[in-house]
PDB file of C-alpha atoms in Angstrom:
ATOM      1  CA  UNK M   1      95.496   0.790  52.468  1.00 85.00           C
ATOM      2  CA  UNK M   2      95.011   3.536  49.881  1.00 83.00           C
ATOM      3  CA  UNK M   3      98.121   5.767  50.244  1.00 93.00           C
ATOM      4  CA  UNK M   4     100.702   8.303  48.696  1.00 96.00           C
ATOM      5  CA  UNK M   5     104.282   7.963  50.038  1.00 97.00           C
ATOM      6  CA  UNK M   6     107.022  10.210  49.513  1.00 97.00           C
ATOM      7  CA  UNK M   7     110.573   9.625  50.521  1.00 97.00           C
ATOM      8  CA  UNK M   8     112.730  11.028  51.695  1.00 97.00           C
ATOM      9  CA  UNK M   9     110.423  12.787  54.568  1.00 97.00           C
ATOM     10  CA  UNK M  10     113.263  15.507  55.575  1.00 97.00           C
ATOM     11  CA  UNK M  11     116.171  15.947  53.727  1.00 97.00           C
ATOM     12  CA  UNK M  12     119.139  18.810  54.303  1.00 97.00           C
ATOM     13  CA  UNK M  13     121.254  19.103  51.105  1.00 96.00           C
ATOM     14  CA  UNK M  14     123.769  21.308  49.647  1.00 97.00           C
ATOM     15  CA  UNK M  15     123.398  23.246  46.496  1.00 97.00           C
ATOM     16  CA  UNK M  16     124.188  21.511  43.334  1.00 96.00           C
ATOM     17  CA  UNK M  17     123.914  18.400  44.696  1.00 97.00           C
ATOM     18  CA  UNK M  18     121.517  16.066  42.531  1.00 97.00           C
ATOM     19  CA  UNK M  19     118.733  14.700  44.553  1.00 97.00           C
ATOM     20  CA  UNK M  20     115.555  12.935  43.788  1.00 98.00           C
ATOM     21  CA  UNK M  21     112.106  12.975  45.919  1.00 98.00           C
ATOM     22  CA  UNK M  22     110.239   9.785  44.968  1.00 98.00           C
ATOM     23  CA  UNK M  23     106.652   9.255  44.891  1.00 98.00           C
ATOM     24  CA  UNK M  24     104.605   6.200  44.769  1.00 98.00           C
ATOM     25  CA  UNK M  25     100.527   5.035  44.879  1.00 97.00           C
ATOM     26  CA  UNK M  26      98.604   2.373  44.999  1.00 95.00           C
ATOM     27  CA  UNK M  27      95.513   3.208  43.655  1.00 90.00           C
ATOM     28  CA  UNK M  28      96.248   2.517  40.458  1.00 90.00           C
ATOM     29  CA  UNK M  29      95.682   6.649  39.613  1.00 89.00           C
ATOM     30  CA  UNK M  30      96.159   8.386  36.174  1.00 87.00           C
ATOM     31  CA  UNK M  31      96.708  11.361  37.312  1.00 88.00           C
ATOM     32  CA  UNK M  32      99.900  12.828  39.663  1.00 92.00           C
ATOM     33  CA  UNK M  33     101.500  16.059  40.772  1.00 93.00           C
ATOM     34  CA  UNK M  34     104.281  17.990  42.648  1.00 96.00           C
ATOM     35  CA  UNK M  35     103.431  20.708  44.834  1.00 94.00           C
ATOM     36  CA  UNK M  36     105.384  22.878  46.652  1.00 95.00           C
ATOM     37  CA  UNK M  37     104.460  24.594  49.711  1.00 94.00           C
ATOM     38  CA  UNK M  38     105.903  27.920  51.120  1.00 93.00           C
ATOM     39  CA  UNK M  39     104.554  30.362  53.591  1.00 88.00           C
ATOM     40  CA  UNK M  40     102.015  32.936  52.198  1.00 83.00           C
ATOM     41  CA  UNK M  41     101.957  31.368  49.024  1.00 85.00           C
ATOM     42  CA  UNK M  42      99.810  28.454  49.511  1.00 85.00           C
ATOM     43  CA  UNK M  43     100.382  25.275  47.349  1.00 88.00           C
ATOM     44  CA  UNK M  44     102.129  26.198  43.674  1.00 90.00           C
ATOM     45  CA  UNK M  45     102.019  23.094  41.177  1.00 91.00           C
ATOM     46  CA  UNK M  46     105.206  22.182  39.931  1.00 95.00           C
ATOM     47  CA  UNK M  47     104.694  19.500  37.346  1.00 95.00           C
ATOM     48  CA  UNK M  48     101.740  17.061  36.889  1.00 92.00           C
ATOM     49  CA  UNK M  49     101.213  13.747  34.853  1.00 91.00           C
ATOM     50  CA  UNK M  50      98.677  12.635  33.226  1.00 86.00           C
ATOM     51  CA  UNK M  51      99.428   9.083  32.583  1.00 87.00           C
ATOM     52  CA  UNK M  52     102.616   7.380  32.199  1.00 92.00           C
ATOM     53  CA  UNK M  53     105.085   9.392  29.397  1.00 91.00           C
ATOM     54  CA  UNK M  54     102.848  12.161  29.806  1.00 89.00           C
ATOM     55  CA  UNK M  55     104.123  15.027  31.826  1.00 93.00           C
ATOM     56  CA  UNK M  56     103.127  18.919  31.922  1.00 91.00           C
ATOM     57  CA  UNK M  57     104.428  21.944  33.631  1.00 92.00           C
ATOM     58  CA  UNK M  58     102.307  23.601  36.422  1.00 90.00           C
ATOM     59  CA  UNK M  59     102.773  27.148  37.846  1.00 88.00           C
ATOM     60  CA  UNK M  60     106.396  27.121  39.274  1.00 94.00           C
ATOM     61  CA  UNK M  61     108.308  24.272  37.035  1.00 96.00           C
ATOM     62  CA  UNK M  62     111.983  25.872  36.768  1.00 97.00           C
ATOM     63  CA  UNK M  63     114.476  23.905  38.698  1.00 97.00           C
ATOM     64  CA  UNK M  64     112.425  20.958  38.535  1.00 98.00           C
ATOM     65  CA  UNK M  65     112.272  17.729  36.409  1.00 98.00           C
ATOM     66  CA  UNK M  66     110.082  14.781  36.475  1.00 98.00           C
ATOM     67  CA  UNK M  67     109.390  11.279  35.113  1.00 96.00           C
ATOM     68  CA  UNK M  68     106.794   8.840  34.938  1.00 96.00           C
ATOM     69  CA  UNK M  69     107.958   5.674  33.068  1.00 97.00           C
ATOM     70  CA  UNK M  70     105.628   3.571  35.150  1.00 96.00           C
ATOM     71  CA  UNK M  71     102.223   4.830  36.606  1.00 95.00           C
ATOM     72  CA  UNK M  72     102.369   4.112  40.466  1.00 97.00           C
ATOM     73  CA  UNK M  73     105.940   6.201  40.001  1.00 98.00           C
ATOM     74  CA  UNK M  74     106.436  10.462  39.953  1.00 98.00           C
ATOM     75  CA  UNK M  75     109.558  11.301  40.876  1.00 98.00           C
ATOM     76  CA  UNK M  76     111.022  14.492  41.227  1.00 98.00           C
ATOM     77  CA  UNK M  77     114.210  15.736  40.359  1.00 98.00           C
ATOM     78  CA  UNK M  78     116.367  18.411  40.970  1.00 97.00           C
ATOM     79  CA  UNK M  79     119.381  18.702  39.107  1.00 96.00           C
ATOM     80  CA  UNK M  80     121.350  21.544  40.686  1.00 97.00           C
ATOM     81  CA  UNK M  81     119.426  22.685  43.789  1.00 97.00           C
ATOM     82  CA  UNK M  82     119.485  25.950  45.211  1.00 97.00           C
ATOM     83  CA  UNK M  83     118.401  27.879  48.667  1.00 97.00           C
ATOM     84  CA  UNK M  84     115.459  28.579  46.810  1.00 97.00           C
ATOM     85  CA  UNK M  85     114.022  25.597  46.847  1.00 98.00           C
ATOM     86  CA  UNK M  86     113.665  25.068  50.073  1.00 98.00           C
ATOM     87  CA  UNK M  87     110.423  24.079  50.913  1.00 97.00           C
ATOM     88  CA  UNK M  88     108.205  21.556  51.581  1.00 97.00           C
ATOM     89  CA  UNK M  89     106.951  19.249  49.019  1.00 98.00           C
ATOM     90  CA  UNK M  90     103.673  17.289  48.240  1.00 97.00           C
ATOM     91  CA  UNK M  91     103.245  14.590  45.499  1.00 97.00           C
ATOM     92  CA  UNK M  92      99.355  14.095  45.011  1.00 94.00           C
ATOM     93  CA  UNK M  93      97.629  11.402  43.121  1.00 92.00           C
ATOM     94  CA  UNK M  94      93.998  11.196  41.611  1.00 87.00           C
ATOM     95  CA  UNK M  95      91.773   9.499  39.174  1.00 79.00           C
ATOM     96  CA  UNK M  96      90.151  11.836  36.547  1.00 69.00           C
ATOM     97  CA  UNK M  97      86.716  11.322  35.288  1.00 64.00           C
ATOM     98  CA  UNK M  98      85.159  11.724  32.256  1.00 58.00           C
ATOM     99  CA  UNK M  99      83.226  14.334  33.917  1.00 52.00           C
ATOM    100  CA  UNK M 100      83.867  16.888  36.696  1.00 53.00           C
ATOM    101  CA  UNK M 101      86.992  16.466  39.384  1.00 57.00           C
ATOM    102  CA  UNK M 102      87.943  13.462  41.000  1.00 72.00           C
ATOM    103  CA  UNK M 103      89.625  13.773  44.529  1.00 83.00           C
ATOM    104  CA  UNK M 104      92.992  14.424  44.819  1.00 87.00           C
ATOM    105  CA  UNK M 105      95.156  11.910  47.801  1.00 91.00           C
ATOM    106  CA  UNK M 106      98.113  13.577  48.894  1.00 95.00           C
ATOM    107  CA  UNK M 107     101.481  12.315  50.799  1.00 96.00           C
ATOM    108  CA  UNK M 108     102.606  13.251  53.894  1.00 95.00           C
ATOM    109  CA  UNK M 109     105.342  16.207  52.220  1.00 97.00           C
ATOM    110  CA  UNK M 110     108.662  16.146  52.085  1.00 98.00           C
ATOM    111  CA  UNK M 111     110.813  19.229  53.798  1.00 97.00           C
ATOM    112  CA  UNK M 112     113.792  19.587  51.997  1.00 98.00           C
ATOM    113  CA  UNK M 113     116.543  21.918  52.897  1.00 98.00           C
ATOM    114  CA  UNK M 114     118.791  23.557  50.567  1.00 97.00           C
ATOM    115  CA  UNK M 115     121.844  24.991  52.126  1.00 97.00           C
TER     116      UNK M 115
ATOM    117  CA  UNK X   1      91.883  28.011  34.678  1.00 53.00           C
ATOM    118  CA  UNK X   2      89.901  30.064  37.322  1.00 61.00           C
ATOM    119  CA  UNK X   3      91.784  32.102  39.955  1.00 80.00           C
ATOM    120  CA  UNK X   4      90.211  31.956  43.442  1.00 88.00           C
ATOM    121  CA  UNK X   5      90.229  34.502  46.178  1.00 91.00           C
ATOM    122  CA  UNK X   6      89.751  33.703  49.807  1.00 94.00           C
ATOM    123  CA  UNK X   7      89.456  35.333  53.071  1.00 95.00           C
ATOM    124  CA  UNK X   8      93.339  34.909  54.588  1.00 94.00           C
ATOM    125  CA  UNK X   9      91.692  34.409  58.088  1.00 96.00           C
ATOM    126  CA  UNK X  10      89.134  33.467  59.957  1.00 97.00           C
ATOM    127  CA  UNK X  11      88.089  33.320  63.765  1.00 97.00           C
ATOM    128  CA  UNK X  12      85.095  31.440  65.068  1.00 97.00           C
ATOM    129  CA  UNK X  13      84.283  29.954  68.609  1.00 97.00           C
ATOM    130  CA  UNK X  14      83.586  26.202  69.370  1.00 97.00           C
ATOM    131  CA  UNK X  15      80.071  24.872  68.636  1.00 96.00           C
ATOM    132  CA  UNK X  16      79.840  27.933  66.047  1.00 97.00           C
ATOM    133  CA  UNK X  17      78.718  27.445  62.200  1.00 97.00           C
ATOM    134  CA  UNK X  18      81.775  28.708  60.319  1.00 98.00           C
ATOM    135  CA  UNK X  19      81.338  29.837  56.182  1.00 98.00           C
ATOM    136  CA  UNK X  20      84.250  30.600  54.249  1.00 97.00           C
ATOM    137  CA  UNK X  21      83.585  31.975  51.072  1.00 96.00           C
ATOM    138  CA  UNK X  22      85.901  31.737  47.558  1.00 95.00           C
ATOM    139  CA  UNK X  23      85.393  33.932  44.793  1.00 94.00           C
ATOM    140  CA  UNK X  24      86.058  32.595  41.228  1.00 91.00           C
ATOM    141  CA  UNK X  25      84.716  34.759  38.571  1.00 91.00           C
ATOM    142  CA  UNK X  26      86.078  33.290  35.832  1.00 87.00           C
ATOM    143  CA  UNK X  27      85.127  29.745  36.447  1.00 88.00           C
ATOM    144  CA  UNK X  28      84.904  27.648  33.157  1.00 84.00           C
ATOM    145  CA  UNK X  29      81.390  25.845  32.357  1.00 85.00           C
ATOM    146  CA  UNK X  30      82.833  22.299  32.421  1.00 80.00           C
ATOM    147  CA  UNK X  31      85.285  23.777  36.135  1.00 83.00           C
ATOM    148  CA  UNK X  32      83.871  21.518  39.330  1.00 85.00           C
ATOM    149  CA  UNK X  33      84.890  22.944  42.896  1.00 89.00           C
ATOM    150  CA  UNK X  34      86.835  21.313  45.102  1.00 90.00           C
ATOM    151  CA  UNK X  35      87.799  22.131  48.961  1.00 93.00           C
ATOM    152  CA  UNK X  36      90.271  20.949  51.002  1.00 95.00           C
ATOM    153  CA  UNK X  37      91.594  20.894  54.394  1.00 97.00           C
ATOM    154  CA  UNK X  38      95.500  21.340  55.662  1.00 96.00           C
ATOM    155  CA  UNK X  39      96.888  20.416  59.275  1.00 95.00           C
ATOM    156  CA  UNK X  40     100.066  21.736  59.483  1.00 89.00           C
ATOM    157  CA  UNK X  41     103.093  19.652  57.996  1.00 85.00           C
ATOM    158  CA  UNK X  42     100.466  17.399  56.522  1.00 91.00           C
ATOM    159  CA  UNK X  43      98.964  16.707  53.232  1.00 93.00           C
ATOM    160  CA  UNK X  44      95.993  18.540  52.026  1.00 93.00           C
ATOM    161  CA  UNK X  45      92.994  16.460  53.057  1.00 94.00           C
ATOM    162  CA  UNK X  46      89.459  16.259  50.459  1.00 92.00           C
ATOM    163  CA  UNK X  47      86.697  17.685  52.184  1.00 94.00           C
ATOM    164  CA  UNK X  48      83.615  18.008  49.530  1.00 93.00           C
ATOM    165  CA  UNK X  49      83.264  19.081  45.810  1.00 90.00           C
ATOM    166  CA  UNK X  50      80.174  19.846  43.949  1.00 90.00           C
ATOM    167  CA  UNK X  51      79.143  21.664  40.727  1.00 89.00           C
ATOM    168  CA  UNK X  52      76.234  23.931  41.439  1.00 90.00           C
ATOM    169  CA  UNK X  53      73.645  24.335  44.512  1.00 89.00           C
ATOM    170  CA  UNK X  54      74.212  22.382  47.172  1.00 95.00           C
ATOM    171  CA  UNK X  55      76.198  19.544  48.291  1.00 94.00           C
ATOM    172  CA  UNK X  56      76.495  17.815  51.496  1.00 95.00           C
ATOM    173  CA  UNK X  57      78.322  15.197  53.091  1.00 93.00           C
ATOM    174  CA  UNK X  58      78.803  14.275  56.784  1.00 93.00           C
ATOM    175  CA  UNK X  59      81.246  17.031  57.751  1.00 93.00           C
ATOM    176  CA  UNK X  60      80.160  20.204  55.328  1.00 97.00           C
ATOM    177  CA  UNK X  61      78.351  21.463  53.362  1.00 97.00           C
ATOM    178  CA  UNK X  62      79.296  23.459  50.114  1.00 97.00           C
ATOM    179  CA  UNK X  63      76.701  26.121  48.739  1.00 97.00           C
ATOM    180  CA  UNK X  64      77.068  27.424  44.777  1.00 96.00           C
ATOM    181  CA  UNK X  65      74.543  30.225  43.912  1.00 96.00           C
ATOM    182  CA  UNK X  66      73.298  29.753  40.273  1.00 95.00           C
ATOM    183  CA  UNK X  67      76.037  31.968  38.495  1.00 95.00           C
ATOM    184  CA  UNK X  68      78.865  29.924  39.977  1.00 94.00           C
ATOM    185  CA  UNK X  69      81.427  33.162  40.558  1.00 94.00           C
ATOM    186  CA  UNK X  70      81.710  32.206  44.234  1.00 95.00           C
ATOM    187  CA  UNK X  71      80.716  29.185  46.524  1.00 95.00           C
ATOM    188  CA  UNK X  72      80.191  28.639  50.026  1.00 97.00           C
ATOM    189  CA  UNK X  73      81.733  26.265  52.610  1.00 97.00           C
ATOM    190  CA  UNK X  74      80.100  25.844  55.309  1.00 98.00           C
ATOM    191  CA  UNK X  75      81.304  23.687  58.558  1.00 97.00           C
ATOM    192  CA  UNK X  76      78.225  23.232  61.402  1.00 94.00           C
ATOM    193  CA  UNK X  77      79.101  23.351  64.571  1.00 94.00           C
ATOM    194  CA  UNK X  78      82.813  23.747  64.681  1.00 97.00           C
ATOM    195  CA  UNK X  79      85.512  22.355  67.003  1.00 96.00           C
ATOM    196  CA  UNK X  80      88.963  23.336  68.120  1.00 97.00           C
ATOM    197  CA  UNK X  81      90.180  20.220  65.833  1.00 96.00           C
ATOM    198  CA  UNK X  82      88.615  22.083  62.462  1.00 97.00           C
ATOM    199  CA  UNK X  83      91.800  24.494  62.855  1.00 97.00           C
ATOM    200  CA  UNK X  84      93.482  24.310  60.200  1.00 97.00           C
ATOM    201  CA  UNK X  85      93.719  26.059  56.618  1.00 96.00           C
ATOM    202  CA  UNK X  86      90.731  25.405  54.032  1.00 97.00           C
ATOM    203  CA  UNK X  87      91.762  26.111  50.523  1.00 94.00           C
ATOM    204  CA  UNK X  88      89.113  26.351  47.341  1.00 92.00           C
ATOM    205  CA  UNK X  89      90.270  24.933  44.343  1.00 88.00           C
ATOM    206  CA  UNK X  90      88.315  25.053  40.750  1.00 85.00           C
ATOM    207  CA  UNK X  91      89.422  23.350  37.584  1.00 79.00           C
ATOM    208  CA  UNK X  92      88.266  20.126  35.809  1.00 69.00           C
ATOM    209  CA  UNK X  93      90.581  16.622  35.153  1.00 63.00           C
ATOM    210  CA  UNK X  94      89.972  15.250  31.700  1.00 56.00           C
ATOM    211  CA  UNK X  95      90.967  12.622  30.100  1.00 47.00           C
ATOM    212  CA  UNK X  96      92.016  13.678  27.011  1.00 47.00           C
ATOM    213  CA  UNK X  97      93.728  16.911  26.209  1.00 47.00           C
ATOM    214  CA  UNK X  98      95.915  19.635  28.157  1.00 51.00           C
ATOM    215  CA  UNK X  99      94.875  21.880  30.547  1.00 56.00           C
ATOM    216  CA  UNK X 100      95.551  19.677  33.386  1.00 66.00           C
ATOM    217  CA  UNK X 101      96.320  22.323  35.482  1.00 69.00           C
ATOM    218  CA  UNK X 102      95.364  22.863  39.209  1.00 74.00           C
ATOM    219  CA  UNK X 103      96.060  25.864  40.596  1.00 73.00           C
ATOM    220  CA  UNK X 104      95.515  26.099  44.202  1.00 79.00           C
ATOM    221  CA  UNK X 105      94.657  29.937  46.047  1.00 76.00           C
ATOM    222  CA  UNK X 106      96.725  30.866  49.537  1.00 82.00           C
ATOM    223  CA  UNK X 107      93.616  29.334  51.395  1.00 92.00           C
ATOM    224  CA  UNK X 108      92.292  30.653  54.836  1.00 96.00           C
ATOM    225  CA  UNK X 109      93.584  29.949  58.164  1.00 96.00           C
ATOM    226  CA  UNK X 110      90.134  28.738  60.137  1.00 98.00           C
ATOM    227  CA  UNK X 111      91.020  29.638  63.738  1.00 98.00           C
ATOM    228  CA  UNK X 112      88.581  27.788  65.927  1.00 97.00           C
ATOM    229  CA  UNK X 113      89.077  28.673  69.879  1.00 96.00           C
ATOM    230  CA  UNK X 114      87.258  27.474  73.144  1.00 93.00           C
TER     231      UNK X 114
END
């Protein structure tokens, strides 16, 4: 089955204590992003890949670091967390074309609580 | 890439047609648009995309008049289980390059009631 997973699914922390957020497809996809999801702001891109040693910043990046030393893999770190990044998180996965937009599959999210 | 605007809310009635509209005036000539559909504490879910005119598929339809500074979704015959929030997103994944970018809106709460 086609699929995004994210683990942890819920996760209360403390801040400044290191954690990581894995993400993983199958679908053999280029293309794979962080989003994080607060209320009345929608979904704000954190990072995105484009292939595999190829990372970029989206809107809201501080805080955040990524990796993507093998293409299935998009891990998200966070070095120090803070309260303020509490929230829940989305890893998404797609396949661009050479033209137009290709579908993007997301996981299930990831609530993370930073006390 | 292009900034969308949405309605925050919407209210509709089963059995209804419901069209949300997104306004992106400063979409880019090579910028598709996508929309997508959000239960709450799940992932966004792909509903249709399309370029210009019309596009259909089994569950909406999406309508893009000719200047492509807004589009249309439209969702027949609505049911309490289309509650949820719709977002519009417009941008373009390329290969090559930068400006990978996606930048989703705040989206609109569909409210769909008996």
């Amino acid at each position: 089955e086609a699929q995004v997973t994210q683990n942890p699914r819920y996760l209360i922390t403390v801040t400044g204590k290191k954690l990581t957020v894995t993400c993983s497809q199958n679908m053999n996809h280029e293309y794979m992003s962080w989003y994080r999801q607060d209320p009345g702001l929608g979904l704000r891109q954190i990072y995105y890949s484009m292939n595999v040693e190829v990372t970029d910043k989206g809107d809201v990046p501080e805080g955040y670091k990524v990796s993507r030393k093998e293409k299935r893999n998009f891990p998200l770190i966070l070095e120090s967390p803070s309260p303020n990044q509490t929230s829940l998180y989305f890893c998404a996965s797609s396949k661009p074309r050479d033209r137009g937009f290709s579908e993007q599959y997301f996981g299930p999210g990831t609530r993370l609580t930073v006390l | 890439l292009a900034k969308t605007t949405q309605p925050i809310s919407m209210d509709s009635y089963e059995g209804q047609e419901v069209n949300i509209t997104c306004s992106h005036n400063n979409i880019a000539t090579n910028d598709y648009i996508t929309w997508y559909q959000q239960f709450p504490s799940q992932g966004p879910r792909f509903i249709i995309q399309g370029y210009k005119t019309k596009v259909t598929n089994e569950v909406a339809s999406l309508f893009i008049p000719a200047d492509r500074k807004s589009s249309t979704l439209s969702l027949p015959r609505v049911s309490l289980s289309d509650t949820a929030v719709y977002y519009c997103l417009v941008g373009d994944l390329i290969l090559t390059g930068g400006g990978n970018k996606l930048t989703f809106g705040t989206g609109t709460q569909l409210k769909v009631e008996l």
